[in-house]
Short mmCIF file of C-alpha atoms and ligand atoms in Angstrom, two decimals:
data_model
loop_
_atom_site.label_atom_id
_atom_site.label_comp_id
_atom_site.label_asym_id
_atom_site.label_seq_id
_atom_site.Cartn_x
_atom_site.Cartn_y
_atom_site.Cartn_z
CA UNK A 2 121.61 96.04 102.44
CA UNK A 3 118.92 96.09 105.12
CA UNK A 4 116.85 98.89 106.63
CA UNK A 5 118.27 98.17 110.07
CA UNK A 6 121.82 98.84 108.82
CA UNK A 7 120.71 102.39 108.00
CA UNK A 8 120.20 103.16 111.67
CA UNK A 9 116.48 102.56 112.00
CA UNK A 10 115.32 100.95 115.23
CA UNK A 11 113.43 97.69 115.30
CA UNK A 12 109.86 99.12 115.46
CA UNK A 13 110.57 101.10 112.27
CA UNK A 14 112.27 98.12 110.62
CA UNK A 15 109.17 96.09 111.43
CA UNK A 16 106.91 98.80 109.98
CA UNK A 17 108.94 98.75 106.76
CA UNK A 18 108.71 94.97 106.52
CA UNK A 19 104.95 95.23 106.90
CA UNK A 20 104.88 97.34 103.73
CA UNK A 21 106.78 94.51 101.96
CA UNK A 22 109.82 96.69 101.33
CA UNK A 23 112.61 94.13 101.27
CA UNK A 24 115.63 96.35 100.76
CA UNK A 25 116.14 100.10 100.70
CA UNK A 26 116.16 101.96 97.38
CA UNK A 27 119.32 103.98 96.57
CA UNK A 28 117.77 107.25 97.70
CA UNK A 29 116.81 105.65 101.02
CA UNK A 30 120.28 104.22 101.50
CA UNK A 31 121.72 107.69 101.24
CA UNK A 32 119.06 109.90 102.82
CA UNK A 33 118.08 107.88 105.89
CA UNK A 34 121.48 107.78 107.67
CA UNK A 35 122.19 111.43 106.79
CA UNK A 36 118.82 112.57 108.08
CA UNK A 37 119.25 110.58 111.28
CA UNK A 38 122.53 112.44 111.80
CA UNK A 39 120.60 115.71 111.57
CA UNK A 40 122.07 116.80 108.25
CA UNK A 41 120.32 118.89 105.63
CA UNK A 42 119.50 117.06 102.42
CA UNK A 43 119.27 118.08 98.80
CA UNK A 44 117.59 115.25 96.91
CA UNK A 45 117.34 115.41 93.14
CA UNK A 46 114.83 112.70 92.49
CA UNK A 47 111.43 112.06 90.99
CA UNK A 48 108.33 110.35 92.17
CA UNK A 49 108.97 106.64 91.85
CA UNK A 50 112.47 106.79 93.33
CA UNK A 51 111.21 106.04 96.83
CA UNK A 52 111.83 109.59 98.03
CA UNK A 53 108.81 109.72 100.33
CA UNK A 54 109.98 106.88 102.57
CA UNK A 55 113.51 108.31 102.47
CA UNK A 56 112.39 111.24 104.61
CA UNK A 57 109.33 109.81 106.33
CA UNK A 58 111.22 106.93 108.00
CA UNK A 59 113.95 109.05 109.67
CA UNK A 60 111.31 111.57 110.73
CA UNK A 61 109.30 108.82 112.42
CA UNK A 62 112.47 107.50 114.04
CA UNK A 63 113.25 110.91 115.49
CA UNK A 64 109.69 111.34 116.73
CA UNK A 65 109.95 108.01 118.57
CA UNK A 66 112.50 109.68 120.84
CA UNK A 67 110.30 112.70 121.56
CA UNK A 68 107.21 113.21 123.69
CA UNK A 69 103.95 113.37 121.73
CA UNK A 70 102.84 116.82 120.62
CA UNK A 71 100.13 118.20 122.89
CA UNK A 72 99.46 121.62 121.42
CA UNK A 73 99.28 123.38 118.06
CA UNK A 74 103.05 123.68 117.61
CA UNK A 75 104.04 121.18 114.95
CA UNK A 76 107.55 119.69 115.13
CA UNK A 77 107.64 118.45 111.51
CA UNK A 78 106.41 120.38 108.48
CA UNK A 79 106.25 118.92 104.97
CA UNK A 80 105.40 121.41 102.23
CA UNK A 81 104.02 119.98 98.99
CA UNK A 82 102.65 121.54 95.78
CA UNK A 83 99.38 119.68 95.40
CA UNK A 84 96.54 118.20 97.30
CA UNK A 85 97.20 114.80 95.76
CA UNK A 86 100.77 114.72 96.99
CA UNK A 87 99.68 115.96 100.42
CA UNK A 88 97.25 113.08 100.75
CA UNK A 89 99.76 110.57 99.44
CA UNK A 90 102.48 111.62 101.86
CA UNK A 91 99.90 111.57 104.66
CA UNK A 92 99.03 108.00 103.74
CA UNK A 93 102.68 106.95 103.70
CA UNK A 94 103.24 108.44 107.17
CA UNK A 95 100.13 106.71 108.45
CA UNK A 96 101.01 103.36 106.95
CA UNK A 97 104.43 103.36 108.63
CA UNK A 98 103.21 104.68 111.97
CA UNK A 99 100.56 102.07 112.64
CA UNK A 100 101.97 99.90 115.41
CA UNK A 101 104.81 102.20 116.52
CA UNK A 102 105.28 102.37 120.31
CA UNK A 103 104.99 106.17 120.31
CA UNK A 104 101.90 107.01 118.24
CA UNK A 105 102.45 109.62 115.55
CA UNK A 106 99.72 111.96 114.41
CA UNK A 107 100.01 113.08 110.81
CA UNK A 108 97.66 115.40 109.02
CA UNK A 109 97.43 116.56 105.41
CA UNK A 110 95.94 120.01 104.81
CA UNK A 111 95.27 121.69 101.47
CA UNK A 112 93.04 124.28 99.86
CA UNK A 113 89.89 123.75 97.84
CA UNK A 114 88.01 122.28 100.80
CA UNK A 115 86.53 123.96 103.83
CA UNK A 116 89.05 125.05 106.45
CA UNK A 117 87.01 124.44 109.62
CA UNK A 118 87.28 120.66 109.85
CA UNK A 119 91.06 120.98 109.32
CA UNK A 120 91.32 123.57 112.11
CA UNK A 121 89.45 121.37 114.54
CA UNK A 122 91.69 118.39 113.92
CA UNK A 123 95.10 120.06 114.05
CA UNK A 124 95.69 119.87 117.79
CA UNK A 125 98.53 117.50 118.67
CA UNK A 126 99.77 117.03 115.11
CA UNK A 127 103.35 115.71 114.87
CA UNK A 128 103.73 115.73 111.10
CA UNK A 129 101.87 118.40 109.18
CA UNK A 130 101.79 117.99 105.41
CA UNK A 131 100.53 121.13 103.75
CA UNK A 132 100.20 123.10 100.56
CA UNK A 133 101.62 126.59 101.15
CA UNK A 134 98.48 128.70 100.70
CA UNK A 135 96.32 126.69 103.05
CA UNK A 136 99.08 126.52 105.63
CA UNK A 137 99.23 130.33 105.77
CA UNK A 138 95.45 130.47 106.16
CA UNK A 139 95.68 128.06 109.08
CA UNK A 140 98.46 130.09 110.68
CA UNK A 141 96.34 133.21 110.33
CA UNK A 142 93.46 131.44 112.04
CA UNK A 143 95.88 130.47 114.82
CA UNK A 144 95.10 126.83 114.18
CA UNK A 145 98.78 126.00 113.90
CA UNK A 146 102.10 127.36 115.20
CA UNK A 147 105.32 127.08 113.25
CA UNK A 148 107.81 128.48 115.76
CA UNK A 149 108.92 125.03 116.94
CA UNK A 150 109.36 123.27 113.62
CA UNK A 151 112.48 121.14 113.95
CA UNK A 152 112.33 119.46 110.55
CA UNK A 153 111.21 121.14 107.33
CA UNK A 154 110.72 119.10 104.16
CA UNK A 155 110.08 120.71 100.78
CA UNK A 156 108.80 117.94 98.53
CA UNK A 157 108.71 118.62 94.77
CA UNK A 158 110.17 122.07 95.39
CA UNK A 159 110.47 122.74 91.65
CA UNK A 160 106.79 122.17 91.20
CA UNK A 161 105.93 124.43 94.11
CA UNK A 162 107.91 127.21 92.44
CA UNK A 163 106.35 126.45 89.05
CA UNK A 164 102.91 126.75 90.55
CA UNK A 165 103.78 130.22 91.85
CA UNK A 166 104.07 129.43 95.57
CA UNK A 167 107.34 131.33 96.02
CA UNK A 168 105.85 134.22 97.97
CA UNK A 169 103.83 131.97 100.24
CA UNK A 170 106.87 129.82 100.88
CA UNK A 171 108.93 132.84 101.89
CA UNK A 172 106.23 133.93 104.30
CA UNK A 173 106.26 130.46 105.82
CA UNK A 174 110.07 130.39 106.15
CA UNK A 175 109.90 133.67 108.07
CA UNK A 176 107.71 131.94 110.67
CA UNK A 177 110.11 129.06 111.27
CA UNK A 178 112.84 128.97 113.88
CA UNK A 179 116.38 129.49 112.56
CA UNK A 180 117.68 126.22 114.00
CA UNK A 181 116.10 123.33 112.18
CA UNK A 182 116.84 120.50 109.80
CA UNK A 183 115.97 121.11 106.15
CA UNK A 184 115.26 118.63 103.42
CA UNK A 185 114.55 119.62 99.85
CA UNK A 186 113.48 117.33 97.03
CA UNK A 187 113.23 118.47 93.46
CA UNK A 188 113.14 116.76 90.08
CA UNK A 189 115.27 119.54 88.57
CA UNK A 190 117.88 122.01 89.74
CA UNK A 191 117.15 125.04 87.63
CA UNK A 192 118.07 128.58 88.60
CA UNK A 193 115.03 129.19 90.76
CA UNK A 194 115.47 125.95 92.68
CA UNK A 195 119.17 126.75 93.10
CA UNK A 196 118.21 130.04 94.77
CA UNK A 197 115.89 128.22 97.11
CA UNK A 198 118.59 125.67 97.91
CA UNK A 199 121.08 128.44 98.73
CA UNK A 200 118.50 130.16 100.92
CA UNK A 201 117.26 127.19 102.87
CA UNK A 202 119.90 124.46 103.07
CA UNK A 203 123.10 124.44 105.14
CA UNK A 204 125.90 122.19 103.88
CA UNK A 205 123.42 119.69 102.52
CA UNK A 206 124.21 116.10 101.69
CA UNK A 207 123.52 115.94 97.96
CA UNK A 208 121.76 112.93 96.57
CA UNK A 209 121.11 112.60 92.89
CA UNK A 210 119.06 109.74 91.55
CA UNK A 211 119.27 109.66 87.78
CA UNK A 212 115.91 109.43 86.14
CA UNK A 213 117.09 106.48 84.01
CA UNK A 214 117.80 104.57 87.18
CA UNK A 215 114.16 104.64 88.14
CA UNK A 216 112.76 103.55 84.78
CA UNK A 217 112.08 100.02 85.82
CA UNK A 218 113.15 97.30 83.43
CA UNK A 219 109.94 95.57 84.33
CA UNK A 220 107.96 97.79 82.00
CA UNK A 221 106.92 96.12 78.81
CA UNK A 222 106.67 98.84 76.17
CA UNK A 223 104.65 98.46 73.00
CA UNK A 224 103.59 100.95 70.34
CA UNK A 225 100.88 100.89 67.71
CA UNK A 226 101.00 102.71 64.42
CA UNK A 227 97.57 104.24 63.96
CA UNK A 228 95.86 107.08 62.10
CA UNK A 229 94.83 109.88 64.45
CA UNK A 230 91.13 109.34 63.80
CA UNK A 231 91.38 105.64 64.65
CA UNK A 232 93.00 106.23 68.05
CA UNK A 233 89.70 106.33 69.97
CA UNK A 234 88.40 103.02 68.56
CA UNK A 235 91.85 101.41 68.97
CA UNK A 236 92.00 102.51 72.60
CA UNK A 237 88.63 100.92 73.30
CA UNK A 238 89.58 97.82 71.34
CA UNK A 239 92.80 97.38 73.37
CA UNK A 240 91.06 97.92 76.69
CA UNK A 241 88.45 95.30 75.86
CA UNK A 242 90.75 92.89 74.02
CA UNK A 243 93.31 92.79 76.84
CA UNK A 244 90.57 92.93 79.44
CA UNK A 245 92.34 95.83 81.15
CA UNK A 246 90.68 96.68 84.44
CA UNK A 247 92.83 99.59 85.61
CA UNK A 248 94.28 101.84 82.94
CA UNK A 249 95.86 105.27 83.18
CA UNK A 250 95.55 107.03 79.82
CA UNK A 251 97.59 110.14 79.04
CA UNK A 252 96.35 112.87 76.77
CA UNK A 253 98.27 116.00 75.93
CA UNK A 254 95.44 118.47 76.45
CA UNK A 255 92.44 118.92 78.71
CA UNK A 256 90.22 118.95 75.64
CA UNK A 257 91.46 115.62 74.35
CA UNK A 258 91.23 114.11 77.82
CA UNK A 259 87.57 115.15 78.05
CA UNK A 260 86.84 113.85 74.54
CA UNK A 261 88.46 110.50 75.24
CA UNK A 262 86.45 110.12 78.46
CA UNK A 263 83.23 111.02 76.64
CA UNK A 264 83.78 108.37 73.97
CA UNK A 265 84.79 105.69 76.48
CA UNK A 266 81.71 106.28 78.61
CA UNK A 267 79.48 106.29 75.55
CA UNK A 268 80.87 102.88 74.70
CA UNK A 269 80.20 101.45 78.12
CA UNK A 270 83.70 101.75 79.64
CA UNK A 271 83.74 103.58 82.98
CA UNK A 272 86.17 106.48 82.74
CA UNK A 273 86.88 109.85 84.33
CA UNK A 274 89.12 112.77 83.48
CA UNK A 275 91.88 114.02 85.76
CA UNK A 276 93.23 117.45 84.92
CA UNK A 277 93.62 121.01 86.08
CA UNK A 278 90.13 122.08 84.98
CA UNK A 279 88.44 119.61 87.30
CA UNK A 280 87.54 120.72 90.81
CA UNK A 281 89.64 119.38 93.64
CA UNK A 282 86.67 117.35 94.82
CA UNK A 283 86.19 115.73 91.43
CA UNK A 284 89.90 114.92 91.15
CA UNK A 285 90.11 113.31 94.56
CA UNK A 286 86.97 111.31 93.98
CA UNK A 287 88.16 110.08 90.58
CA UNK A 288 91.54 109.11 92.01
CA UNK A 289 89.96 107.39 95.01
CA UNK A 290 87.68 105.32 92.80
CA UNK A 291 90.49 104.51 90.40
CA UNK A 292 92.80 103.42 93.21
CA UNK A 293 90.05 101.30 94.71
CA UNK A 294 89.57 99.55 91.36
CA UNK A 295 86.06 100.95 90.94
CA UNK A 296 86.92 103.12 87.95
CA UNK A 297 88.37 101.32 84.96
CA UNK A 298 90.03 104.21 83.12
CA UNK A 299 91.51 107.49 84.33
CA UNK A 300 92.41 109.92 81.56
CA UNK A 301 94.99 112.43 82.73
CA UNK A 302 97.14 115.29 81.52
CA UNK A 303 100.84 115.38 82.49
CA UNK A 304 100.62 118.26 84.90
CA UNK A 305 97.81 116.77 86.96
CA UNK A 306 99.33 113.31 86.91
CA UNK A 307 102.68 114.29 88.43
CA UNK A 308 103.00 112.83 91.83
CA UNK A 309 100.15 110.33 91.55
CA UNK A 310 101.38 107.20 93.22
CA UNK A 311 99.40 104.07 92.62
CA UNK A 312 100.93 100.79 93.57
CA UNK A 313 101.02 98.11 90.89
CA UNK A 314 99.31 100.07 88.15
CA UNK A 315 99.19 97.43 85.43
CA UNK A 316 98.58 99.56 82.30
CA UNK A 317 99.55 102.98 81.06
CA UNK A 318 98.48 104.12 77.61
CA UNK A 319 99.85 107.16 75.81
CA UNK A 320 96.89 108.27 73.73
CA UNK A 321 99.19 110.99 72.49
CA UNK A 322 102.90 111.41 73.03
CA UNK A 323 104.14 114.05 75.42
CA UNK A 324 106.38 116.77 74.05
CA UNK A 325 109.33 115.94 76.26
CA UNK A 326 111.09 112.56 76.41
CA UNK A 327 111.35 113.12 80.16
CA UNK A 328 107.58 113.21 80.45
CA UNK A 329 107.38 109.99 78.45
CA UNK A 330 109.65 108.28 80.95
CA UNK A 331 107.69 109.81 83.78
CA UNK A 332 104.40 108.58 82.34
CA UNK A 333 105.47 105.02 81.74
CA UNK A 334 107.14 105.01 85.15
CA UNK A 335 103.60 104.87 86.58
CA UNK A 336 103.56 101.23 85.74
CA UNK A 337 106.12 98.63 86.73
CA UNK A 338 106.77 100.44 89.99
CA UNK A 339 107.52 98.96 93.34
CA UNK A 340 109.00 95.94 91.66
CA UNK A 341 105.82 94.89 89.90
CA UNK A 342 105.76 94.50 86.15
CA UNK A 343 103.54 96.65 84.00
CA UNK A 344 102.65 97.47 80.44
CA UNK A 345 103.06 100.80 78.67
CA UNK A 346 101.34 101.22 75.31
CA UNK A 347 101.72 104.18 72.97
CA UNK A 348 99.35 105.05 70.14
CA UNK A 349 101.49 106.67 67.45
CA UNK A 350 99.98 108.60 64.56
CA UNK A 351 102.07 109.16 61.41
CA UNK A 352 102.71 112.75 62.54
CA UNK A 353 104.15 111.48 65.82
CA UNK A 354 106.49 108.83 64.39
CA UNK A 355 109.51 111.10 64.13
CA UNK A 356 109.02 112.39 67.66
CA UNK A 357 108.69 108.85 68.95
CA UNK A 358 112.08 108.05 67.40
CA UNK A 359 113.58 111.00 69.27
CA UNK A 360 112.09 109.75 72.53
CA UNK A 361 113.45 106.24 71.99
CA UNK A 362 116.91 107.62 71.26
CA UNK A 363 116.92 109.71 74.44
CA UNK A 364 115.65 106.76 76.41
CA UNK A 365 118.20 104.40 74.88
CA UNK A 366 115.52 101.81 74.15
CA UNK A 367 113.87 100.72 70.94
CA UNK A 368 110.15 100.11 70.80
CA UNK A 369 108.98 98.61 67.48
CA UNK A 370 105.77 99.92 65.92
CA UNK A 371 103.00 97.40 65.38
CA UNK A 372 100.76 98.18 62.38
CA UNK A 373 97.02 98.27 63.04
CA UNK A 374 95.33 98.71 59.61
CA UNK A 375 94.34 95.07 59.64
CA UNK A 376 92.54 95.32 62.95
CA UNK A 377 88.80 95.64 62.49
CA UNK A 378 87.74 98.44 64.79
CA UNK A 379 84.18 98.69 63.56
CA UNK A 380 82.64 97.44 66.79
CA UNK A 381 84.91 99.37 69.15
P1 AMP B 418 107.85 107.47 95.87
O1 AMP B 418 108.98 107.84 94.95
O2 AMP B 418 108.12 107.87 97.28
O3 AMP B 418 106.54 107.99 95.37
O4 AMP B 418 107.76 105.86 95.92
C1 AMP B 418 107.46 105.12 94.79
C2 AMP B 418 106.89 103.75 95.08
O5 AMP B 418 107.90 102.86 95.51
C3 AMP B 418 105.82 103.70 96.15
O6 AMP B 418 104.77 102.89 95.66
C4 AMP B 418 106.48 103.06 97.34
O7 AMP B 418 105.55 102.35 98.12
C5 AMP B 418 107.49 102.14 96.68
N1 AMP B 418 108.71 101.92 97.47
C6 AMP B 418 109.46 102.88 98.05
N2 AMP B 418 110.54 102.34 98.65
C7 AMP B 418 110.48 101.01 98.45
C8 AMP B 418 111.33 99.89 98.82
N3 AMP B 418 112.45 100.06 99.50
N4 AMP B 418 110.94 98.67 98.41
C9 AMP B 418 109.81 98.49 97.68
N5 AMP B 418 108.98 99.49 97.31
C10 AMP B 418 109.30 100.74 97.68
#
């Protein structure tokens, strides 16, 4: 199947080819034609499924047929839970719009940074990607108008609700025109999300991408059996031994993440922590450096790491196992994405062995444990 068969015009098809997307992912096959027909969409899918392009491409296609925006009334609004996702979506829109006949202006706005520069730049924005709180601030400052929004996207709606944005979202909905197209993506469909779906969507086309389907087979999983107190040295040993240059390490708590970073840095391995206790500025900077290949190790907690999209991340290491098998799959899904192969390593202490068996059973894959007592970690 090709992108042009989904109803995209040749400038968009060209833009897709420039990103080296050869064929559409399942979510794109289903969402793109439906969105082009003006239908509402309910997408149950995670990061890694290709959900961003599934709504960005039809939005850009529609904008090609409209005059550029010349005021502060945005035609397309994408609501997201975090600054990281806002920036990522902004980058995706930008990467596809370069070279389109009708230029598209996209802007990502979020809290934690000063509002003035955002206000100045908003004029003429076609696609506004925003976290709910900051969007309301901007509306209050009259920097943006929502009365002409024709397409509303809620990306990671479950996470927005989890983060307590419900009230802000309702305030935003009240500012939107009644006639509009609505798209909602969520990893889960729990009760709260179901309420939101009932409130916002009209006869949506339902698309469900099973999580298993997006666990790429290209991930090579390995696991090491190791005493808890030897995990730090083993981590450093593996990083050096395999000459890993870009590693995402998962820890289960902020405290452990900080400790791991401290020990890595002390041993001459550049590392930074990425979690909810870090300021927005510090998180963005760490992610920027990591993406650019200037920071060797990023140590993250699950919550902060959701939604991080890094192309071709070669190594993911579970310093500790996550509680839920779903999070395990989500973590290792950071590698081997976009059709590139990657390596996922788990460090398993004796206390974690049983839990690791549970995870493997749920995942339907066996990962043998490699013993490590024989490895001399003295110098690591
Ligand atoms: P997402 O779920 O939107 O975060 O996308 C996950 C990753 O898949 C991103 O790195 C995209 O660039 C990549 N991707 C999305 N669609 C395709 C496609 N059709 N072909 C190849 N890579 C894709």
